[in-house]
mmCIF file of C-alpha atoms in Angstrom:
data_model
loop_
_atom_site.group_PDB
_atom_site.id
_atom_site.type_symbol
_atom_site.label_atom_id
_atom_site.label_comp_id
_atom_site.label_asym_id
_atom_site.label_seq_id
_atom_site.Cartn_x
_atom_site.Cartn_y
_atom_site.Cartn_z
ATOM 1 C CA MET A 1 0.000 0.000 0.000
ATOM 2 C CA ASP A 2 1.324 3.462 -0.843
ATOM 3 C CA ALA A 3 1.186 6.642 1.258
ATOM 4 C CA GLN A 4 -1.686 8.257 -0.645
ATOM 5 C CA THR A 5 -3.853 5.162 -0.298
ATOM 6 C CA LEU A 6 -3.189 5.124 3.455
ATOM 7 C CA VAL A 7 -4.169 8.792 3.762
ATOM 8 C CA ASP A 8 -7.294 8.241 1.667
ATOM 9 C CA GLU A 9 -8.392 5.152 3.601
ATOM 10 C CA ARG A 10 -7.347 6.020 7.154
ATOM 11 C CA GLY A 11 -6.415 9.707 7.357
ATOM 12 C CA GLU A 12 -9.793 11.017 8.490
ATOM 13 C CA LEU A 13 -10.138 8.221 11.047
ATOM 14 C CA TRP A 14 -6.614 8.707 12.419
ATOM 15 C CA LEU A 15 -7.060 12.466 12.862
ATOM 16 C CA ALA A 16 -10.485 11.993 14.441
ATOM 17 C CA LEU A 17 -9.098 9.527 17.021
ATOM 18 C CA ALA A 18 -5.905 11.479 17.821
ATOM 19 C CA PRO A 19 -7.585 13.553 20.586
ATOM 20 C CA LEU A 20 -7.673 10.382 22.703
ATOM 21 C CA TRP A 21 -3.959 11.032 23.332
ATOM 22 C CA LEU A 22 -4.217 14.728 24.167
ATOM 23 C CA GLU A 23 -3.444 16.020 27.630
ATOM 24 C CA ARG A 24 -7.050 17.004 28.299
ATOM 25 C CA GLU A 25 -10.009 14.674 28.492
ATOM 26 C CA PRO A 26 -12.029 14.603 25.268
ATOM 27 C CA ARG A 27 -15.149 16.762 25.302
ATOM 28 C CA GLU A 28 -18.623 15.564 24.341
ATOM 29 C CA THR A 29 -18.110 17.206 20.948
ATOM 30 C CA ASP A 30 -14.834 15.289 20.497
ATOM 31 C CA TYR A 31 -16.529 11.980 21.248
ATOM 32 C CA ALA A 32 -19.470 12.829 18.971
ATOM 33 C CA ARG A 33 -17.080 13.619 16.099
ATOM 34 C CA MET A 34 -15.116 10.411 16.699
ATOM 35 C CA VAL A 35 -18.299 8.319 16.672
ATOM 36 C CA ALA A 36 -19.506 9.995 13.461
ATOM 37 C CA VAL A 37 -16.194 9.347 11.686
ATOM 38 C CA ILE A 38 -16.065 5.756 12.930
ATOM 39 C CA GLN A 39 -19.570 5.171 11.602
ATOM 40 C CA ARG A 40 -18.552 6.462 8.153
ATOM 41 C CA HIS A 41 -15.639 4.023 8.048
ATOM 42 C CA ASP A 42 -17.830 1.016 8.834
ATOM 43 C CA LEU A 43 -15.187 -0.958 10.733
ATOM 44 C CA SER A 44 -16.001 -3.655 13.272
ATOM 45 C CA VAL A 45 -15.096 -3.108 16.919
ATOM 46 C CA ARG A 46 -12.321 -5.672 16.480
ATOM 47 C CA GLU A 47 -10.909 -3.815 13.467
ATOM 48 C CA LEU A 48 -11.109 -0.539 15.368
ATOM 49 C CA GLU A 49 -9.200 -2.091 18.257
ATOM 50 C CA TRP A 50 -6.349 -2.960 15.909
ATOM 51 C CA VAL A 51 -6.358 0.544 14.424
ATOM 52 C CA PHE A 52 -6.064 1.863 17.988
ATOM 53 C CA ARG A 53 -3.361 -0.582 19.081
ATOM 54 C CA LEU A 54 -1.206 -0.955 15.964
ATOM 55 C CA GLU A 55 -1.793 2.015 13.684
ATOM 56 C CA LEU A 56 -2.171 4.860 16.189
ATOM 57 C CA ALA A 57 -0.788 4.018 19.632
ATOM 58 C CA PRO A 58 2.868 3.446 18.669
ATOM 59 C CA VAL A 59 3.067 6.948 17.177
ATOM 60 C CA LEU A 60 0.816 8.879 19.533
ATOM 61 C CA ALA A 61 2.127 7.306 22.745
ATOM 62 C CA ARG A 62 5.520 8.848 21.922
ATOM 63 C CA HIS A 63 3.903 12.277 22.086
ATOM 64 C CA GLN A 64 2.610 11.516 25.574
ATOM 65 C CA MET A 65 5.899 10.155 26.827
ATOM 66 C CA SER A 66 8.084 12.932 25.429
ATOM 67 C CA VAL A 67 9.083 15.548 28.012
ATOM 68 C CA ALA A 68 9.528 18.118 25.257
ATOM 69 C CA GLY A 69 6.569 16.878 23.251
ATOM 70 C CA GLU A 70 3.486 18.951 22.640
ATOM 71 C CA TRP A 71 0.309 17.093 23.401
ATOM 72 C CA ARG A 72 -2.205 19.824 24.023
ATOM 73 C CA SER A 73 -2.806 19.787 20.270
ATOM 74 C CA PHE A 74 -1.318 18.198 17.169
ATOM 75 C CA ASP A 75 -0.032 19.608 13.925
ATOM 76 C CA ASP A 76 -2.239 17.523 11.624
ATOM 77 C CA TYR A 77 0.218 17.567 8.718
ATOM 78 C CA LYS A 78 3.187 16.503 10.860
ATOM 79 C CA LEU A 79 1.105 13.877 12.650
ATOM 80 C CA MET A 80 -0.176 12.460 9.374
ATOM 81 C CA LYS A 81 3.387 12.166 8.049
ATOM 82 C CA GLN A 82 4.405 10.256 11.204
ATOM 83 C CA LEU A 83 1.368 7.968 11.019
ATOM 84 C CA VAL A 84 1.883 7.212 7.336
ATOM 85 C CA ALA A 85 5.593 6.490 7.838
ATOM 86 C CA HIS A 86 4.813 4.154 10.755
ATOM 87 C CA ASN A 87 2.054 2.327 8.910
ATOM 88 C CA LEU A 88 4.090 1.873 5.741
ATOM 89 C CA ARG A 89 6.627 -0.039 7.862
ATOM 90 C CA LEU A 90 3.971 -1.958 9.835
ATOM 91 C CA ASN A 91 4.384 -5.499 8.573
ATOM 92 C CA GLY A 92 6.029 -8.752 9.572
ATOM 93 C CA TRP A 93 8.017 -8.586 12.791
ATOM 94 C CA ARG A 94 7.130 -4.912 13.379
ATOM 95 C CA ARG A 95 3.420 -5.703 13.426
ATOM 96 C CA LYS A 96 4.009 -8.592 15.832
ATOM 97 C CA SER A 97 6.226 -6.474 18.087
ATOM 98 C CA TRP A 98 3.698 -3.648 18.298
ATOM 99 C CA ALA A 99 0.908 -6.153 18.961
ATOM 100 C CA LEU A 100 2.983 -7.608 21.799
ATOM 101 C CA PHE A 101 3.719 -4.202 23.370
ATOM 102 C CA SER A 102 0.388 -2.553 22.583
ATOM 103 C CA GLY A 103 -0.715 -2.836 26.200
ATOM 104 C CA LEU A 104 2.043 -0.413 27.155
ATOM 105 C CA THR A 105 1.340 2.041 24.355
ATOM 106 C CA THR A 106 -2.398 2.111 25.032
ATOM 107 C CA MET A 107 -2.534 2.057 28.828
ATOM 108 C CA MET A 108 -2.708 5.837 29.253
ATOM 109 C CA THR A 109 -5.660 6.140 26.871
ATOM 110 C CA ARG A 110 -7.452 2.823 27.419
ATOM 111 C CA HIS A 111 -10.151 4.407 29.624
ATOM 112 C CA ARG A 112 -10.925 6.943 26.869
ATOM 113 C CA TRP A 113 -10.974 4.211 24.230
ATOM 114 C CA ASN A 114 -13.379 2.137 26.312
ATOM 115 C CA GLU A 115 -15.666 5.164 26.699
ATOM 116 C CA LEU A 116 -15.562 5.753 22.936
ATOM 117 C CA MET A 117 -16.281 2.109 22.098
ATOM 118 C CA GLY A 118 -19.253 2.170 24.482
ATOM 119 C CA ARG A 119 -20.632 5.162 22.593
ATOM 120 C CA VAL A 120 -20.020 3.463 19.246
ATOM 121 C CA LEU A 121 -21.909 0.366 20.401
ATOM 122 C CA VAL A 122 -24.832 2.492 21.607
ATOM 123 C CA GLU A 123 -24.875 4.346 18.266
ATOM 124 C CA ARG A 124 -24.947 0.995 16.463
ATOM 125 C CA GLY A 125 -27.749 -0.287 18.675
ATOM 126 C CA GLU A 126 -25.585 -2.969 20.261
ATOM 127 C CA MET A 127 -25.042 -3.681 23.939
ATOM 128 C CA PRO A 128 -22.085 -1.776 25.413
#
C-alpha cells in the first residue's frame, strides 16, 4: 500500500481519534465527532481495536511520553506524516512487536478508548 492510499483510507479516522492522546479529556463534541467518523468508516469493533493498538498508539504514545513533546494539540500535517511512515513499515516482525507491546502504548488512553467504544456500540444499537 502506498502513502496516498493510506491517507485516503485512514487519514480522516486517524485524525479523528488522535484527541484520545491529548493532555485534556475529550469533550462531548470530540466523542461525537469520533463516533460519526467511525460510523462512516464502517469498521467492526475488532478492526477498530487494531487501528487503535497498531496504527495509532505506537506513534501517539511517543507524544505523551516525550518531556519536550506537545500534546495539548497536534499539527495535523506533521502527525499524518508520522502515522503514514509508521504504517508503511507496519508489517512482519514490526506488526508482531507492536501487537505484543500494545498494552504499554495504550494504557494511558485505554479508559478513553473504552468510553468511545461504548458510545459506538450504543450508536450501532448494540449492547455496550
